mmCIF file of C-alpha atoms and ligand atoms in Angstrom:
data_model
loop_
_atom_site.group_PDB
_atom_site.id
_atom_site.type_symbol
_atom_site.label_atom_id
_atom_site.label_comp_id
_atom_site.label_asym_id
_atom_site.label_seq_id
_atom_site.Cartn_x
_atom_site.Cartn_y
_atom_site.Cartn_z
ATOM 1 C CA SER E 333 29.524 103.085 35.285
ATOM 2 C CA ALA E 334 30.047 100.834 32.329
ATOM 3 C CA ASN E 335 26.930 101.274 30.214
ATOM 4 C CA THR E 336 26.318 98.151 28.183
ATOM 5 C CA GLY E 337 24.526 100.404 25.711
ATOM 6 C CA ASP E 338 22.492 97.457 24.466
ATOM 7 C CA GLY E 339 19.254 98.755 26.007
ATOM 8 C CA ALA E 340 18.795 95.520 27.934
ATOM 9 C CA GLU E 341 17.710 97.443 31.078
ATOM 10 C CA GLY E 342 17.489 95.163 34.107
ATOM 11 C CA ASN E 343 18.098 92.084 32.025
ATOM 12 C CA GLY E 344 21.673 90.988 32.597
ATOM 13 C CA ASP E 345 23.001 89.016 29.642
ATOM 14 C CA ASP E 346 22.868 85.749 31.604
ATOM 15 C CA LEU E 347 19.114 85.788 32.494
ATOM 16 C CA ILE E 348 16.817 83.416 30.594
ATOM 17 C CA THR E 349 13.909 85.440 29.221
ATOM 18 C CA ILE E 350 10.781 83.289 29.482
ATOM 19 C CA GLY E 351 7.289 84.265 28.351
ATOM 20 C CA PHE E 352 4.499 82.516 30.293
ATOM 21 C CA ALA E 353 0.901 82.679 28.963
ATOM 22 C CA GLN E 354 -1.342 81.638 31.892
ATOM 23 C CA VAL E 355 -4.957 80.453 31.461
ATOM 24 C CA GLY E 356 -6.494 82.975 33.864
ATOM 25 C CA ALA E 357 -7.315 83.183 37.584
ATOM 26 C CA GLU E 358 -10.444 81.001 37.588
ATOM 27 C CA SER E 359 -9.756 78.792 40.592
ATOM 28 C CA GLY E 360 -7.761 78.262 43.758
ATOM 29 C CA TRP E 361 -5.685 75.773 41.797
ATOM 30 C CA ARG E 362 -4.785 78.391 39.188
ATOM 31 C CA THR E 363 -3.826 80.890 41.863
ATOM 32 C CA ALA E 364 -1.474 78.351 43.460
ATOM 33 C CA ASN E 365 -0.069 77.423 40.042
ATOM 34 C CA THR E 366 0.617 81.080 39.186
ATOM 35 C CA LYS E 367 2.285 81.631 42.581
ATOM 36 C CA SER E 368 4.548 78.620 42.037
ATOM 37 C CA ILE E 369 5.638 79.940 38.633
ATOM 38 C CA GLN E 370 6.173 83.542 39.788
ATOM 39 C CA ASP E 371 7.980 82.460 42.984
ATOM 40 C CA THR E 372 10.332 80.153 41.066
ATOM 41 C CA LEU E 373 11.084 81.947 37.779
ATOM 42 C CA THR E 374 12.838 84.851 39.524
ATOM 43 C CA THR E 375 15.921 86.852 38.603
ATOM 44 C CA GLU E 376 17.696 85.230 41.561
ATOM 45 C CA ASN E 377 17.045 81.878 39.844
ATOM 46 C CA GLY E 378 18.316 83.267 36.518
ATOM 47 C CA PHE E 379 15.046 84.206 34.812
ATOM 48 C CA ASP E 380 13.433 87.317 33.383
ATOM 49 C CA LEU E 381 9.744 86.250 33.516
ATOM 50 C CA LYS E 382 7.141 87.882 31.300
ATOM 51 C CA PHE E 383 3.694 86.765 32.545
ATOM 52 C CA SER E 384 0.197 87.185 31.050
ATOM 53 C CA ASP E 385 -3.319 86.237 32.250
ATOM 54 C CA ALA E 386 -5.701 85.292 29.396
ATOM 55 C CA GLN E 387 -8.952 85.396 31.431
ATOM 56 C CA GLN E 388 -9.664 81.871 30.121
ATOM 57 C CA LYS E 389 -9.809 83.108 26.497
ATOM 58 C CA GLN E 390 -7.796 81.230 23.858
ATOM 59 C CA GLU E 391 -7.439 84.294 21.630
ATOM 60 C CA ASN E 392 -5.738 86.144 24.501
ATOM 61 C CA GLN E 393 -3.296 83.281 25.039
ATOM 62 C CA ILE E 394 -2.463 83.155 21.324
ATOM 63 C CA GLN E 395 -1.947 86.947 21.346
ATOM 64 C CA ALA E 396 0.380 86.659 24.355
ATOM 65 C CA ILE E 397 2.412 83.914 22.681
ATOM 66 C CA ARG E 398 2.696 86.050 19.533
ATOM 67 C CA SER E 399 3.964 88.958 21.618
ATOM 68 C CA TYR E 400 6.614 86.717 23.214
ATOM 69 C CA ILE E 401 7.708 85.627 19.701
ATOM 70 C CA ALA E 402 7.922 89.304 18.678
ATOM 71 C CA GLN E 403 10.061 90.012 21.774
ATOM 72 C CA ASN E 404 12.256 87.072 20.772
ATOM 73 C CA VAL E 405 12.217 85.540 24.273
ATOM 74 C CA ASP E 406 14.480 82.560 24.943
ATOM 75 C CA VAL E 407 11.616 80.205 25.949
ATOM 76 C CA ILE E 408 7.804 80.229 25.855
ATOM 77 C CA ALA E 409 5.686 78.256 28.327
ATOM 78 C CA PHE E 410 1.900 78.074 28.666
ATOM 79 C CA SER E 411 -1.052 76.047 29.897
ATOM 80 C CA PRO E 412 -3.449 75.703 26.912
ATOM 81 C CA VAL E 413 -6.948 76.691 28.031
ATOM 82 C CA VAL E 414 -8.385 74.217 25.478
ATOM 83 C CA GLU E 415 -6.704 71.328 23.630
ATOM 84 C CA SER E 416 -7.106 72.402 20.017
ATOM 85 C CA GLY E 417 -6.332 75.411 17.788
ATOM 86 C CA TRP E 418 -2.631 75.866 18.637
ATOM 87 C CA ASP E 419 -0.784 74.482 15.603
ATOM 88 C CA ALA E 420 -0.375 77.810 13.759
ATOM 89 C CA VAL E 421 1.036 79.825 16.649
ATOM 90 C CA LEU E 422 3.231 76.926 17.776
ATOM 91 C CA GLN E 423 4.578 76.616 14.221
ATOM 92 C CA ASP E 424 5.382 80.355 14.316
ATOM 93 C CA ALA E 425 7.335 79.847 17.578
ATOM 94 C CA LYS E 426 9.164 76.895 15.991
ATOM 95 C CA ASP E 427 9.976 78.928 12.868
ATOM 96 C CA ALA E 428 11.341 81.667 15.157
ATOM 97 C CA GLY E 429 13.530 79.064 16.879
ATOM 98 C CA ILE E 430 11.831 79.585 20.257
ATOM 99 C CA PRO E 431 11.252 76.355 22.235
ATOM 100 C CA VAL E 432 7.803 75.910 23.831
ATOM 101 C CA ILE E 433 7.131 74.070 27.102
ATOM 102 C CA LEU E 434 3.564 72.975 27.980
ATOM 103 C CA THR E 435 2.636 73.044 31.667
ATOM 104 C CA ASP E 436 -0.535 71.667 33.288
ATOM 105 C CA ARG E 437 -2.738 71.139 30.217
ATOM 106 C CA ALA E 438 -2.013 69.488 26.853
ATOM 107 C CA VAL E 439 -2.613 70.397 23.211
ATOM 108 C CA ASP E 440 -4.031 67.901 20.697
ATOM 109 C CA SER E 441 -1.479 68.786 17.994
ATOM 110 C CA GLU E 442 -0.506 65.746 15.924
ATOM 111 C CA ASP E 443 3.013 67.135 15.498
ATOM 112 C CA ASP E 444 4.660 66.835 18.900
ATOM 113 C CA SER E 445 7.773 68.593 17.613
ATOM 114 C CA LEU E 446 5.772 71.786 18.225
ATOM 115 C CA TYR E 447 6.700 71.637 21.933
ATOM 116 C CA VAL E 448 9.798 70.316 23.712
ATOM 117 C CA SER E 449 8.152 69.040 26.907
ATOM 118 C CA PHE E 450 4.758 68.680 28.639
ATOM 119 C CA ILE E 451 4.760 68.876 32.446
ATOM 120 C CA GLY E 452 1.478 68.046 34.175
ATOM 121 C CA SER E 453 -0.735 65.507 35.900
ATOM 122 C CA ASP E 454 -2.382 62.475 34.290
ATOM 123 C CA PHE E 455 -5.977 63.732 34.194
ATOM 124 C CA VAL E 456 -7.400 60.413 32.953
ATOM 125 C CA GLU E 457 -5.895 58.718 36.012
ATOM 126 C CA GLU E 458 -7.296 61.439 38.280
ATOM 127 C CA GLY E 459 -10.808 60.851 36.923
ATOM 128 C CA HIS E 460 -10.270 57.103 37.118
ATOM 129 C CA ARG E 461 -9.234 57.259 40.795
ATOM 130 C CA VAL E 462 -12.356 59.268 41.671
ATOM 131 C CA GLY E 463 -14.536 56.818 39.743
ATOM 132 C CA GLU E 464 -12.913 53.820 41.445
ATOM 133 C CA TRP E 465 -13.545 55.359 44.885
ATOM 134 C CA VAL E 466 -17.200 56.137 44.042
ATOM 135 C CA SER E 467 -17.749 52.650 42.629
ATOM 136 C CA GLU E 468 -16.129 50.890 45.584
ATOM 137 C CA ASN E 469 -17.442 53.084 48.420
ATOM 138 C CA LEU E 470 -20.793 54.382 47.206
ATOM 139 C CA GLY E 471 -21.664 52.005 44.356
ATOM 140 C CA THR E 472 -22.645 49.170 46.680
ATOM 141 C CA GLU E 473 -26.221 50.321 46.031
ATOM 142 C CA SER E 474 -27.911 52.112 43.127
ATOM 143 C CA ILE E 475 -26.653 55.738 42.988
ATOM 144 C CA ASN E 476 -27.336 58.672 40.676
ATOM 145 C CA VAL E 477 -24.364 60.928 39.871
ATOM 146 C CA VAL E 478 -24.406 64.472 38.461
ATOM 147 C CA GLU E 479 -21.163 65.743 36.904
ATOM 148 C CA LEU E 480 -19.826 69.310 36.967
ATOM 149 C CA GLN E 481 -17.408 69.334 34.030
ATOM 150 C CA GLY E 482 -14.426 71.626 33.690
ATOM 151 C CA THR E 483 -13.930 74.062 30.814
ATOM 152 C CA THR E 484 -15.396 72.621 27.602
ATOM 153 C CA GLY E 485 -12.614 71.387 25.308
ATOM 154 C CA SER E 486 -9.893 71.528 27.949
ATOM 155 C CA ALA E 487 -7.647 68.512 28.484
ATOM 156 C CA PRO E 488 -8.578 68.125 32.191
ATOM 157 C CA ALA E 489 -12.320 68.206 31.434
ATOM 158 C CA ILE E 490 -12.072 65.708 28.557
ATOM 159 C CA ASP E 491 -9.682 63.344 30.336
ATOM 160 C CA ARG E 492 -11.250 63.426 33.830
ATOM 161 C CA LYS E 493 -14.643 62.587 32.320
ATOM 162 C CA GLU E 494 -13.099 59.725 30.333
ATOM 163 C CA GLY E 495 -11.267 58.313 33.361
ATOM 164 C CA PHE E 496 -14.348 58.508 35.592
ATOM 165 C CA GLU E 497 -16.597 56.817 33.026
ATOM 166 C CA ASP E 498 -14.018 54.074 32.493
ATOM 167 C CA ALA E 499 -13.829 53.363 36.227
ATOM 168 C CA ILE E 500 -17.596 53.125 36.771
ATOM 169 C CA ALA E 501 -18.338 51.275 33.499
ATOM 170 C CA GLY E 502 -18.309 47.882 35.196
ATOM 171 C CA ASN E 503 -20.680 48.858 38.029
ATOM 172 C CA SER E 504 -24.310 49.009 36.904
ATOM 173 C CA ASN E 505 -25.253 50.573 40.267
ATOM 174 C CA VAL E 506 -23.553 53.840 39.267
ATOM 175 C CA THR E 507 -25.442 56.044 36.776
ATOM 176 C CA VAL E 508 -24.479 59.532 35.578
ATOM 177 C CA ILE E 509 -27.898 61.201 35.212
ATOM 178 C CA ASP E 510 -26.676 64.672 34.196
ATOM 179 C CA SER E 511 -23.448 66.372 33.154
ATOM 180 C CA GLN E 512 -22.710 70.025 32.348
ATOM 181 C CA THR E 513 -19.752 72.397 32.370
ATOM 182 C CA GLY E 514 -19.211 74.771 35.276
ATOM 183 C CA ASN E 515 -16.029 76.110 33.641
ATOM 184 C CA PHE E 516 -13.898 75.315 36.726
ATOM 185 C CA THR E 517 -15.352 78.265 38.671
ATOM 186 C CA ARG E 518 -17.177 78.297 42.023
ATOM 187 C CA ALA E 519 -19.907 80.643 40.748
ATOM 188 C CA GLU E 520 -20.724 78.561 37.676
ATOM 189 C CA GLY E 521 -20.534 75.335 39.655
ATOM 190 C CA LYS E 522 -23.167 76.744 42.020
ATOM 191 C CA THR E 523 -25.447 77.848 39.170
ATOM 192 C CA VAL E 524 -25.244 74.498 37.372
ATOM 193 C CA MET E 525 -25.842 72.614 40.640
ATOM 194 C CA GLU E 526 -28.960 74.742 41.286
ATOM 195 C CA GLY E 527 -30.201 73.622 37.864
ATOM 196 C CA PHE E 528 -29.446 69.975 38.628
ATOM 197 C CA LEU E 529 -31.361 70.218 41.934
ATOM 198 C CA GLN E 530 -34.392 71.665 40.139
ATOM 199 C CA ALA E 531 -34.251 68.991 37.417
ATOM 200 C CA HIS E 532 -33.633 65.948 39.634
ATOM 201 C CA ASP E 533 -34.948 64.946 43.090
ATOM 202 C CA ASP E 534 -32.825 61.793 43.288
ATOM 203 C CA ILE E 535 -29.216 63.006 43.202
ATOM 204 C CA ASP E 536 -26.881 60.923 45.389
ATOM 205 C CA VAL E 537 -23.399 62.071 44.294
ATOM 206 C CA VAL E 538 -21.775 65.122 42.695
ATOM 207 C CA PHE E 539 -18.571 64.511 40.708
ATOM 208 C CA ALA E 540 -16.965 67.945 40.268
ATOM 209 C CA HIS E 541 -13.897 68.187 38.009
ATOM 210 C CA ASN E 542 -12.343 70.631 40.499
ATOM 211 C CA ASP E 543 -12.728 71.721 44.136
ATOM 212 C CA ASP E 544 -14.017 75.184 43.216
ATOM 213 C CA MET E 545 -17.107 73.856 41.396
ATOM 214 C CA GLY E 546 -17.618 71.429 44.294
ATOM 215 C CA LEU E 547 -17.572 74.384 46.711
ATOM 216 C CA GLY E 548 -20.223 76.078 44.562
ATOM 217 C CA ALA E 549 -22.259 72.879 44.694
ATOM 218 C CA ILE E 550 -22.075 72.943 48.520
ATOM 219 C CA GLU E 551 -23.707 76.397 48.502
ATOM 220 C CA ALA E 552 -26.507 75.219 46.179
ATOM 221 C CA ILE E 553 -27.104 72.010 48.162
ATOM 222 C CA GLU E 554 -27.284 73.871 51.485
ATOM 223 C CA ALA E 555 -29.618 76.483 49.966
ATOM 224 C CA ALA E 556 -31.870 73.564 48.979
ATOM 225 C CA GLY E 557 -31.959 72.451 52.642
ATOM 226 C CA LYS E 558 -29.807 69.333 52.119
ATOM 227 C CA LYS E 559 -26.560 68.333 53.842
ATOM 228 C CA PRO E 560 -23.537 68.196 51.476
ATOM 229 C CA GLY E 561 -21.334 65.169 52.160
ATOM 230 C CA VAL E 562 -24.286 63.386 53.781
ATOM 231 C CA ASP E 563 -27.548 63.691 51.787
ATOM 232 C CA ILE E 564 -25.570 64.353 48.612
ATOM 233 C CA LYS E 565 -21.964 63.133 48.519
ATOM 234 C CA ILE E 566 -19.349 65.275 46.737
ATOM 235 C CA VAL E 567 -16.142 63.990 45.134
ATOM 236 C CA THR E 568 -13.675 66.359 43.468
ATOM 237 C CA ILE E 569 -10.175 66.847 42.035
ATOM 238 C CA ASP E 570 -7.457 69.384 42.982
ATOM 239 C CA GLY E 571 -6.891 69.336 46.774
ATOM 240 C CA VAL E 572 -6.586 73.107 47.333
ATOM 241 C CA LYS E 573 -6.937 74.422 50.873
ATOM 242 C CA ASP E 574 -10.643 75.340 50.641
ATOM 243 C CA GLY E 575 -11.402 71.908 49.190
ATOM 244 C CA MET E 576 -9.367 70.043 51.801
ATOM 245 C CA THR E 577 -11.105 72.095 54.508
ATOM 246 C CA ALA E 578 -14.540 71.148 53.131
ATOM 247 C CA LEU E 579 -13.389 67.516 53.082
ATOM 248 C CA ALA E 580 -12.125 67.673 56.685
ATOM 249 C CA ASP E 581 -15.440 69.307 57.647
ATOM 250 C CA GLY E 582 -17.388 66.425 56.109
ATOM 251 C CA LYS E 583 -18.952 68.440 53.251
ATOM 252 C CA PHE E 584 -16.796 66.686 50.617
ATOM 253 C CA ASN E 585 -16.227 62.931 50.664
ATOM 254 C CA TYR E 586 -13.090 62.349 48.538
ATOM 255 C CA ILE E 587 -10.506 64.433 46.688
ATOM 256 C CA VAL E 588 -7.872 63.347 44.194
ATOM 257 C CA GLU E 589 -5.067 65.916 44.293
ATOM 258 C CA CYS E 590 -3.775 67.708 41.206
ATOM 259 C CA ASN E 591 -0.443 69.230 42.105
ATOM 260 C CA PRO E 592 -0.236 72.892 40.945
ATOM 261 C CA LEU E 593 3.364 73.476 42.076
ATOM 262 C CA LEU E 594 4.872 73.202 38.596
ATOM 263 C CA GLY E 595 7.332 76.123 38.903
ATOM 264 C CA PRO E 596 10.384 74.050 39.905
ATOM 265 C CA ASP E 597 9.950 71.499 37.077
ATOM 266 C CA LEU E 598 9.399 74.331 34.587
ATOM 267 C CA ALA E 599 12.561 76.145 35.743
ATOM 268 C CA GLU E 600 14.635 72.971 35.470
ATOM 269 C CA ILE E 601 13.354 72.097 31.988
ATOM 270 C CA ALA E 602 13.747 75.680 30.725
ATOM 271 C CA LYS E 603 17.383 75.806 31.855
ATOM 272 C CA LYS E 604 18.133 72.463 30.171
ATOM 273 C CA VAL E 605 16.446 73.550 26.931
ATOM 274 C CA VAL E 606 18.362 76.847 26.792
ATOM 275 C CA ALA E 607 21.600 74.965 27.523
ATOM 276 C CA GLY E 608 20.827 72.738 24.526
ATOM 277 C CA GLU E 609 20.433 69.630 26.679
ATOM 278 C CA SER E 610 17.805 66.999 25.825
ATOM 279 C CA VAL E 611 14.723 67.010 28.055
ATOM 280 C CA GLU E 612 11.995 64.484 28.853
ATOM 281 C CA LYS E 613 9.044 64.901 26.483
ATOM 282 C CA ARG E 614 6.509 64.134 29.225
ATOM 283 C CA ILE E 615 6.860 64.781 32.964
ATOM 284 C CA VAL E 616 3.921 63.441 34.997
ATOM 285 C CA THR E 617 3.445 65.217 38.334
ATOM 286 C CA HIS E 618 2.582 63.036 41.343
ATOM 287 C CA ASP E 619 -0.941 63.287 42.755
ATOM 288 C CA ASP E 620 -2.159 62.015 46.137
ATOM 289 C CA ALA E 621 -5.773 61.276 47.168
ATOM 290 C CA PHE E 622 -7.618 62.022 50.413
ATOM 291 C CA ASP E 623 -10.731 60.872 52.255
ATOM 292 C CA GLN E 624 -12.109 62.843 55.227
ATOM 293 C CA GLU E 625 -9.654 61.361 57.760
ATOM 294 C CA GLY E 626 -6.767 61.881 55.346
ATOM 295 C CA ALA E 627 -7.705 65.529 54.887
ATOM 296 C CA LYS E 628 -7.753 66.207 58.643
ATOM 297 C CA ALA E 629 -4.241 64.748 58.930
ATOM 298 C CA ALA E 630 -2.852 66.520 55.851
ATOM 299 C CA LEU E 631 -4.407 70.001 56.243
ATOM 300 C CA PRO E 632 -1.793 71.451 58.667
ATOM 301 C CA ASN E 633 1.013 70.754 56.182
ATOM 302 C CA ARG E 634 -0.653 71.807 52.925
ATOM 303 C CA GLN E 635 1.350 74.381 50.923
ATOM 304 C CA TYR E 636 -1.643 75.633 48.899
HETATM 305 C C1 GZL L 1062 -5.678 70.984 36.144
HETATM 306 C C2 GZL L 1062 -5.981 72.439 35.863
HETATM 307 C C3 GZL L 1062 -7.399 72.741 36.210
HETATM 308 C C4 GZL L 1062 -7.691 72.576 37.702
HETATM 309 C C5 GZL L 1062 -8.711 73.642 37.880
HETATM 310 O O1 GZL L 1062 -4.322 70.747 35.987
HETATM 311 O O2 GZL L 1062 -5.788 72.725 34.485
HETATM 312 O O3 GZL L 1062 -7.672 74.109 35.889
HETATM 313 O O4 GZL L 1062 -8.160 71.303 38.039
HETATM 314 C C6 GZL L 1062 -8.075 74.759 37.098
HETATM 315 O O5 GZL L 1062 -8.950 74.005 39.221
HETATM 316 O O6 GZL L 1062 -8.961 75.795 36.882
HETATM 317 ZN ZN1 ZN L 1063 -6.791 53.666 37.298
#
């Protein structure tokens, strides 16, 4: 058989080699996001995907990006676990002539030439929509809110908090009495909620930056002998299956979706970039929102 002799085993000349540095596997959202990327960036679709899981550590993501630069991949894509500290490694990718696509989370780099496109939801708007719902539906009387923040320093945690605060600012009935990070995980959300329940006996609402921390809060609230969704309302962001199920079961009260299915947009942008076509700098994914009735109707058709 004709041996190309170029050592490119299994990588036909026409495949786009893309290095993806994923945050980790911290939540149901992340699992769905990873599945979307791995199901879409396939050899059938013209890609040779190199994938890494950073276990939510920035140094691991930077190391993965450096390894993709060393392998001289065609494109690098990643979801920055935190906003800051990326300029050096992104400059190295730029110097190596390797385009970088941001998916899901943003970086706070001043120089936006360091990446060609950012595909992801508007987290400020997500937080704002939750805050508007709380203000309009629960803020008709004085309510105390505790907040389970996402990963400290991450774009979704910073922006969701900002959006929520902006939405409730005009309603003096709504007071955030405590706020702490649960790092987007169910286990940490439960632990932090246990602390909130020990510190406060007047909690009316939990605002969790993602479903997984809200699910942890359910466990803590039930262990304390209270009814989640009734004695203590829970509002969250993501809309993964476990969250939508809790909402349909009346243990959550409202969810603003954060669409994790970013694989198709990433594939399209990567192909355009490699073909030398111009691409949109910012692609905002569409998010829906659900109350308990909405969740019951939507659950049968949810993809994740
Ligand atoms: C948001 C994403 C967040 C999800 C969490 O786009 O970065 O990280 O809301 C996930 O569930 O862990
Ligand atoms: Zn708004």
